[in-house]
Amino acid sequence: MTLANKITLVRTLLGIILFFTIKAESLTSLVIALILLIISTISDYIDGKIARETNTTTRFGAIIDPYADKIVVFSCYLAFADIKELSIPLFPIFLIILRELSVASLRVLAALDGYVLGAEKSGKFKTLAQFISIYIILVYLILLKISPENSKLRHDILTFSGLPSYLIIIASVITVISGIIYISNHYRMLEKQWKK
């Protein structure tokens, strides 16, 4: 296994750990979650750079890399949805999961025919939107934890209580649109699979 693929697998593991650190809801666990998220983001850049510069890009890496990102996103969003203070609706998260699984299935179908479908600009933009929302929500939770009860700081933070929901709704809209674009761009390949 290449170094780049090993880093990708570590990122997948970090995604799973993120779920439990966010769910713990303590200040320490949330700070750890933020650090793990930063490490995950940096590793995503590093594994791609290593694969390109060492000419060790593999089909396995091309397929597993997006999965690692999805696990990180799913872990964070599902953990957020279970935190009462955030009041995040489940439907946008459901749409995000549905889109990601649909595109992942399309990639598997392409792989069966020997093709590797790479990321597109719309897909990279939706990933950026998802990660921005996760970072902001994590920081919001940390600020809530460090602000004393009945303090002005806490009052000011709570004025943005609807922000986490809005961020995930916006991310879900971008995610669904990017999925529609991706599927339409590869519709011929999908149609070919249906005929088999």
Short mmCIF file of N, CA, C and O in Angstrom, two decimals, residues 36-129:
data_model
loop_
_atom_site.label_atom_id
_atom_site.label_comp_id
_atom_site.label_asym_id
_atom_site.label_seq_id
_atom_site.Cartn_x
_atom_site.Cartn_y
_atom_site.Cartn_z
N LEU A 36 -8.52 17.41 15.52
CA LEU A 36 -8.61 16.25 14.61
C LEU A 36 -9.12 16.67 13.24
O LEU A 36 -8.67 16.15 12.21
N LEU A 37 -10.05 17.61 13.23
CA LEU A 37 -10.59 18.10 11.96
C LEU A 37 -9.51 18.84 11.17
O LEU A 37 -9.41 18.67 9.95
N ILE A 38 -8.71 19.62 11.85
CA ILE A 38 -7.61 20.33 11.19
C ILE A 38 -6.60 19.32 10.62
O ILE A 38 -6.16 19.46 9.47
N ILE A 39 -6.26 18.31 11.41
CA ILE A 39 -5.34 17.26 10.95
C ILE A 39 -5.92 16.55 9.73
O ILE A 39 -5.21 16.29 8.75
N SER A 40 -7.21 16.26 9.80
CA SER A 40 -7.89 15.59 8.68
C SER A 40 -7.83 16.43 7.41
O SER A 40 -7.56 15.92 6.31
N THR A 41 -8.08 17.73 7.55
CA THR A 41 -8.05 18.64 6.39
C THR A 41 -6.66 18.72 5.78
O THR A 41 -6.50 18.66 4.56
N ILE A 42 -5.64 18.83 6.64
CA ILE A 42 -4.26 18.90 6.16
C ILE A 42 -3.86 17.58 5.49
O ILE A 42 -3.21 17.59 4.43
N SER A 43 -4.27 16.46 6.08
CA SER A 43 -3.90 15.15 5.52
C SER A 43 -4.53 14.93 4.15
O SER A 43 -3.96 14.27 3.29
N ASP A 44 -5.71 15.52 3.94
CA ASP A 44 -6.38 15.41 2.63
C ASP A 44 -5.53 16.07 1.55
O ASP A 44 -5.41 15.57 0.43
N TYR A 45 -4.91 17.20 1.90
CA TYR A 45 -4.03 17.89 0.96
C TYR A 45 -2.73 17.12 0.78
O TYR A 45 -2.24 16.95 -0.35
N ILE A 46 -2.17 16.61 1.89
CA ILE A 46 -0.88 15.93 1.85
C ILE A 46 -0.93 14.64 1.04
O ILE A 46 -0.04 14.38 0.22
N ASP A 47 -1.98 13.81 1.25
CA ASP A 47 -1.99 12.52 0.54
C ASP A 47 -2.11 12.70 -0.97
O ASP A 47 -1.49 11.98 -1.75
N GLY A 48 -2.88 13.72 -1.38
CA GLY A 48 -2.99 14.00 -2.81
C GLY A 48 -1.67 14.50 -3.39
O GLY A 48 -1.26 14.09 -4.48
N LYS A 49 -1.00 15.36 -2.64
CA LYS A 49 0.29 15.91 -3.07
C LYS A 49 1.34 14.80 -3.19
O LYS A 49 2.09 14.74 -4.17
N ILE A 50 1.38 13.92 -2.19
CA ILE A 50 2.34 12.81 -2.21
C ILE A 50 2.07 11.89 -3.40
O ILE A 50 3.01 11.48 -4.11
N ALA A 51 0.81 11.57 -3.63
CA ALA A 51 0.44 10.66 -4.72
C ALA A 51 0.86 11.23 -6.08
O ALA A 51 1.36 10.51 -6.94
N ARG A 52 0.66 12.55 -6.24
CA ARG A 52 1.01 13.17 -7.52
C ARG A 52 2.52 13.28 -7.69
O ARG A 52 3.06 12.97 -8.76
N GLU A 53 3.21 13.74 -6.65
CA GLU A 53 4.65 13.99 -6.77
C GLU A 53 5.47 12.70 -6.84
O GLU A 53 6.56 12.70 -7.40
N THR A 54 4.97 11.62 -6.26
CA THR A 54 5.70 10.34 -6.30
C THR A 54 5.15 9.42 -7.39
O THR A 54 5.58 8.28 -7.51
N ASN A 55 4.19 9.95 -8.15
CA ASN A 55 3.56 9.17 -9.23
C ASN A 55 3.02 7.84 -8.71
O ASN A 55 3.19 6.80 -9.33
N THR A 56 2.36 7.91 -7.55
CA THR A 56 1.79 6.69 -6.95
C THR A 56 0.27 6.78 -6.85
O THR A 56 -0.35 6.23 -5.93
N THR A 57 -0.33 7.52 -7.79
CA THR A 57 -1.79 7.60 -7.83
C THR A 57 -2.36 6.24 -8.20
O THR A 57 -1.92 5.62 -9.17
N THR A 58 -3.30 5.76 -7.41
CA THR A 58 -3.88 4.43 -7.65
C THR A 58 -5.40 4.52 -7.77
O THR A 58 -6.01 5.50 -7.33
N ARG A 59 -5.99 3.48 -8.35
CA ARG A 59 -7.45 3.43 -8.43
C ARG A 59 -8.05 3.36 -7.03
O ARG A 59 -9.07 3.97 -6.74
N PHE A 60 -7.39 2.60 -6.16
CA PHE A 60 -7.85 2.48 -4.78
C PHE A 60 -7.89 3.85 -4.12
O PHE A 60 -8.87 4.22 -3.47
N GLY A 61 -6.84 4.62 -4.29
CA GLY A 61 -6.76 5.95 -3.71
C GLY A 61 -7.82 6.89 -4.26
O GLY A 61 -8.42 7.67 -3.52
N ALA A 62 -8.04 6.80 -5.58
CA ALA A 62 -9.03 7.68 -6.23
C ALA A 62 -10.44 7.40 -5.71
O ALA A 62 -11.28 8.31 -5.64
N ILE A 63 -10.69 6.14 -5.34
CA ILE A 63 -12.02 5.77 -4.84
C ILE A 63 -12.14 6.00 -3.34
O ILE A 63 -13.14 6.52 -2.85
N ILE A 64 -11.11 5.62 -2.57
CA ILE A 64 -11.20 5.69 -1.11
C ILE A 64 -11.06 7.12 -0.59
O ILE A 64 -11.61 7.46 0.47
N ASP A 65 -10.35 7.99 -1.31
CA ASP A 65 -10.15 9.37 -0.85
C ASP A 65 -11.47 10.12 -0.65
O ASP A 65 -11.68 10.72 0.41
N PRO A 66 -12.39 10.08 -1.63
CA PRO A 66 -13.69 10.74 -1.40
C PRO A 66 -14.47 10.10 -0.26
O PRO A 66 -15.20 10.78 0.46
N TYR A 67 -14.33 8.77 -0.08
CA TYR A 67 -15.02 8.09 1.01
C TYR A 67 -14.54 8.62 2.36
O TYR A 67 -15.33 8.78 3.30
N ALA A 68 -13.25 8.87 2.47
CA ALA A 68 -12.69 9.38 3.73
C ALA A 68 -13.31 10.74 4.06
O ALA A 68 -13.69 11.00 5.22
N ASP A 69 -13.44 11.60 3.06
CA ASP A 69 -14.07 12.90 3.27
C ASP A 69 -15.52 12.74 3.71
O ASP A 69 -15.99 13.46 4.60
N LYS A 70 -16.22 11.80 3.07
CA LYS A 70 -17.63 11.57 3.40
C LYS A 70 -17.79 11.09 4.85
O LYS A 70 -18.72 11.51 5.55
N ILE A 71 -16.91 10.21 5.29
CA ILE A 71 -16.99 9.71 6.65
C ILE A 71 -16.77 10.84 7.66
O ILE A 71 -17.47 10.91 8.68
N VAL A 72 -15.83 11.72 7.36
CA VAL A 72 -15.59 12.88 8.23
C VAL A 72 -16.85 13.75 8.30
O VAL A 72 -17.31 14.13 9.39
N VAL A 73 -17.42 14.05 7.14
CA VAL A 73 -18.61 14.91 7.08
C VAL A 73 -19.81 14.25 7.76
O VAL A 73 -20.49 14.87 8.59
N PHE A 74 -20.07 12.98 7.44
CA PHE A 74 -21.20 12.27 8.05
C PHE A 74 -21.06 12.21 9.57
O PHE A 74 -22.02 12.42 10.31
N SER A 75 -19.84 11.90 10.04
CA SER A 75 -19.60 11.78 11.48
C SER A 75 -19.91 13.09 12.19
O SER A 75 -20.59 13.11 13.23
N CYS A 76 -19.42 14.19 11.63
CA CYS A 76 -19.64 15.50 12.25
C CYS A 76 -21.11 15.91 12.21
O CYS A 76 -21.68 16.31 13.23
N TYR A 77 -21.73 15.79 11.04
CA TYR A 77 -23.13 16.21 10.91
C TYR A 77 -24.06 15.38 11.79
O TYR A 77 -24.98 15.92 12.42
N LEU A 78 -23.86 14.07 11.84
CA LEU A 78 -24.72 13.22 12.66
C LEU A 78 -24.52 13.49 14.15
O LEU A 78 -25.48 13.46 14.93
N ALA A 79 -23.28 13.77 14.53
CA ALA A 79 -23.02 14.14 15.94
C ALA A 79 -23.68 15.48 16.26
O ALA A 79 -24.29 15.64 17.33
N PHE A 80 -23.59 16.44 15.35
CA PHE A 80 -24.23 17.75 15.55
C PHE A 80 -25.74 17.60 15.71
O PHE A 80 -26.36 18.26 16.54
N ALA A 81 -26.33 16.73 14.88
CA ALA A 81 -27.79 16.54 14.89
C ALA A 81 -28.28 16.02 16.23
O ALA A 81 -29.45 16.22 16.59
N ASP A 82 -27.41 15.36 16.98
CA ASP A 82 -27.80 14.77 18.26
C ASP A 82 -27.55 15.72 19.44
O ASP A 82 -27.80 15.36 20.58
N ILE A 83 -27.05 16.92 19.15
CA ILE A 83 -26.80 17.90 20.20
C ILE A 83 -28.00 18.86 20.26
O ILE A 83 -28.24 19.62 19.31
N LYS A 84 -28.75 18.81 21.34
CA LYS A 84 -30.00 19.56 21.46
C LYS A 84 -29.82 21.06 21.30
O LYS A 84 -30.67 21.75 20.73
N GLU A 85 -28.70 21.58 21.80
CA GLU A 85 -28.45 23.03 21.74
C GLU A 85 -28.41 23.56 20.31
O GLU A 85 -28.71 24.73 20.06
N LEU A 86 -28.07 22.70 19.37
CA LEU A 86 -27.92 23.15 17.98
C LEU A 86 -29.25 23.14 17.21
O LEU A 86 -29.42 23.91 16.27
N SER A 87 -30.17 22.28 17.62
CA SER A 87 -31.49 22.18 16.96
C SER A 87 -31.37 22.06 15.44
O SER A 87 -32.04 22.77 14.68
N ILE A 88 -30.52 21.15 15.00
CA ILE A 88 -30.29 20.98 13.56
C ILE A 88 -31.32 20.00 12.98
O ILE A 88 -31.50 18.90 13.50
N PRO A 89 -32.01 20.39 11.90
CA PRO A 89 -32.98 19.48 11.27
C PRO A 89 -32.26 18.31 10.58
O PRO A 89 -31.17 18.47 10.05
N LEU A 90 -32.92 17.15 10.60
CA LEU A 90 -32.30 15.96 10.02
C LEU A 90 -32.42 15.91 8.50
O LEU A 90 -31.58 15.31 7.84
N PHE A 91 -33.46 16.54 7.95
CA PHE A 91 -33.70 16.40 6.51
C PHE A 91 -32.52 16.88 5.65
O PHE A 91 -32.14 16.18 4.69
N PRO A 92 -31.90 18.03 5.92
CA PRO A 92 -30.74 18.44 5.12
C PRO A 92 -29.60 17.42 5.19
O PRO A 92 -28.92 17.17 4.19
N ILE A 93 -29.40 16.83 6.38
CA ILE A 93 -28.35 15.82 6.53
C ILE A 93 -28.70 14.58 5.72
O ILE A 93 -27.84 13.97 5.08
N PHE A 94 -29.99 14.22 5.73
CA PHE A 94 -30.46 13.08 4.92
C PHE A 94 -30.17 13.33 3.44
O PHE A 94 -29.69 12.43 2.73
N LEU A 95 -30.43 14.55 2.97
CA LEU A 95 -30.17 14.89 1.56
C LEU A 95 -28.68 14.79 1.23
O LEU A 95 -28.31 14.30 0.15
N ILE A 96 -27.85 15.24 2.16
CA ILE A 96 -26.40 15.18 1.94
C ILE A 96 -25.94 13.73 1.84
O ILE A 96 -25.19 13.37 0.93
N ILE A 97 -26.42 12.88 2.75
CA ILE A 97 -26.04 11.46 2.73
C ILE A 97 -26.55 10.80 1.46
O ILE A 97 -25.83 10.02 0.82
N LEU A 98 -27.79 11.12 1.07
CA LEU A 98 -28.37 10.55 -0.16
C LEU A 98 -27.54 10.92 -1.38
O LEU A 98 -27.24 10.07 -2.22
N ARG A 99 -27.15 12.19 -1.47
CA ARG A 99 -26.33 12.64 -2.61
C ARG A 99 -24.99 11.93 -2.63
O ARG A 99 -24.55 11.44 -3.67
N GLU A 100 -24.34 11.88 -1.48
CA GLU A 100 -23.00 11.30 -1.41
C GLU A 100 -23.03 9.81 -1.76
O GLU A 100 -22.15 9.32 -2.48
N LEU A 101 -24.03 9.09 -1.29
CA LEU A 101 -24.13 7.66 -1.60
C LEU A 101 -24.46 7.43 -3.08
O LEU A 101 -23.98 6.47 -3.68
N SER A 102 -25.26 8.32 -3.65
CA SER A 102 -25.62 8.21 -5.07
C SER A 102 -24.38 8.38 -5.95
O SER A 102 -24.14 7.60 -6.88
N VAL A 103 -23.59 9.41 -5.67
CA VAL A 103 -22.38 9.66 -6.45
C VAL A 103 -21.35 8.56 -6.21
O VAL A 103 -20.66 8.13 -7.13
N ALA A 104 -21.26 8.09 -4.97
CA ALA A 104 -20.33 7.00 -4.65
C ALA A 104 -20.70 5.74 -5.43
O ALA A 104 -19.82 5.02 -5.94
N SER A 105 -22.00 5.47 -5.55
CA SER A 105 -22.47 4.31 -6.33
C SER A 105 -22.12 4.46 -7.80
O SER A 105 -21.74 3.50 -8.47
N LEU A 106 -22.23 5.69 -8.30
CA LEU A 106 -21.87 5.97 -9.69
C LEU A 106 -20.40 5.69 -9.92
O LEU A 106 -20.01 5.12 -10.94
N ARG A 107 -19.57 6.06 -8.95
CA ARG A 107 -18.13 5.81 -9.06
C ARG A 107 -17.83 4.30 -9.06
O ARG A 107 -16.93 3.85 -9.76
N VAL A 108 -18.57 3.56 -8.25
CA VAL A 108 -18.38 2.10 -8.21
C VAL A 108 -18.76 1.48 -9.55
O VAL A 108 -18.05 0.61 -10.07
N LEU A 109 -19.87 1.93 -10.14
CA LEU A 109 -20.30 1.43 -11.45
C LEU A 109 -19.22 1.71 -12.51
O LEU A 109 -18.95 0.87 -13.36
N ALA A 110 -18.65 2.91 -12.45
CA ALA A 110 -17.59 3.26 -13.40
C ALA A 110 -16.37 2.38 -13.18
O ALA A 110 -15.75 1.93 -14.15
N ALA A 111 -16.04 2.11 -11.92
CA ALA A 111 -14.88 1.28 -11.61
C ALA A 111 -15.05 -0.14 -12.14
O ALA A 111 -14.08 -0.78 -12.56
N LEU A 112 -16.29 -0.63 -12.16
CA LEU A 112 -16.56 -1.97 -12.69
C LEU A 112 -16.24 -2.05 -14.18
O LEU A 112 -15.93 -3.12 -14.71
N ASP A 113 -16.32 -0.91 -14.85
CA ASP A 113 -15.99 -0.83 -16.28
C ASP A 113 -14.55 -0.37 -16.50
O ASP A 113 -14.13 -0.12 -17.63
N GLY A 114 -13.80 -0.25 -15.41
CA GLY A 114 -12.38 0.13 -15.52
C GLY A 114 -12.13 1.61 -15.58
O GLY A 114 -11.02 2.05 -15.91
N TYR A 115 -13.15 2.41 -15.25
CA TYR A 115 -12.98 3.86 -15.28
C TYR A 115 -12.91 4.41 -13.85
O TYR A 115 -13.58 3.90 -12.95
N VAL A 116 -12.10 5.44 -13.67
CA VAL A 116 -12.03 6.12 -12.38
C VAL A 116 -12.57 7.53 -12.58
O VAL A 116 -11.98 8.32 -13.31
N LEU A 117 -13.71 7.81 -11.95
CA LEU A 117 -14.31 9.14 -12.07
C LEU A 117 -13.71 10.05 -11.01
O LEU A 117 -13.89 9.82 -9.81
N GLY A 118 -13.00 11.05 -11.46
CA GLY A 118 -12.36 11.97 -10.52
C GLY A 118 -13.32 13.02 -10.01
O GLY A 118 -14.48 13.09 -10.41
N ALA A 119 -12.81 13.84 -9.10
CA ALA A 119 -13.62 14.93 -8.54
C ALA A 119 -13.79 16.04 -9.58
O ALA A 119 -12.93 16.24 -10.44
N GLU A 120 -14.92 16.73 -9.50
CA GLU A 120 -15.19 17.86 -10.39
C GLU A 120 -15.23 19.14 -9.56
O GLU A 120 -15.28 19.09 -8.33
N LYS A 121 -15.21 20.27 -10.26
CA LYS A 121 -15.20 21.56 -9.56
C LYS A 121 -16.39 21.72 -8.62
O LYS A 121 -16.26 22.20 -7.50
N SER A 122 -17.58 21.30 -9.10
CA SER A 122 -18.78 21.42 -8.26
C SER A 122 -18.66 20.56 -7.00
O SER A 122 -19.11 20.96 -5.92
N GLY A 123 -18.04 19.38 -7.15
CA GLY A 123 -17.84 18.49 -6.01
C GLY A 123 -16.86 19.07 -5.01
O GLY A 123 -17.05 18.95 -3.79
N LYS A 124 -15.81 19.69 -5.52
CA LYS A 124 -14.82 20.31 -4.63
C LYS A 124 -15.43 21.49 -3.89
O LYS A 124 -15.14 21.72 -2.71
N PHE A 125 -16.29 22.23 -4.57
CA PHE A 125 -16.95 23.38 -3.95
C PHE A 125 -17.89 22.93 -2.84
O PHE A 125 -17.94 23.54 -1.77
N LYS A 126 -18.64 21.85 -3.07
CA LYS A 126 -19.58 21.36 -2.04
C LYS A 126 -18.80 20.83 -0.84
O LYS A 126 -19.23 21.00 0.31
N THR A 127 -17.64 20.19 -1.09
CA THR A 127 -16.82 19.70 0.03
C THR A 127 -16.32 20.87 0.86
O THR A 127 -16.31 20.83 2.09
N LEU A 128 -15.91 21.94 0.18
CA LEU A 128 -15.46 23.15 0.86
C LEU A 128 -16.59 23.73 1.71
O LEU A 128 -16.38 24.10 2.88
N ALA A 129 -17.80 23.79 1.15
CA ALA A 129 -18.96 24.32 1.88
C ALA A 129 -19.26 23.47 3.11
O ALA A 129 -19.57 24.00 4.19
#
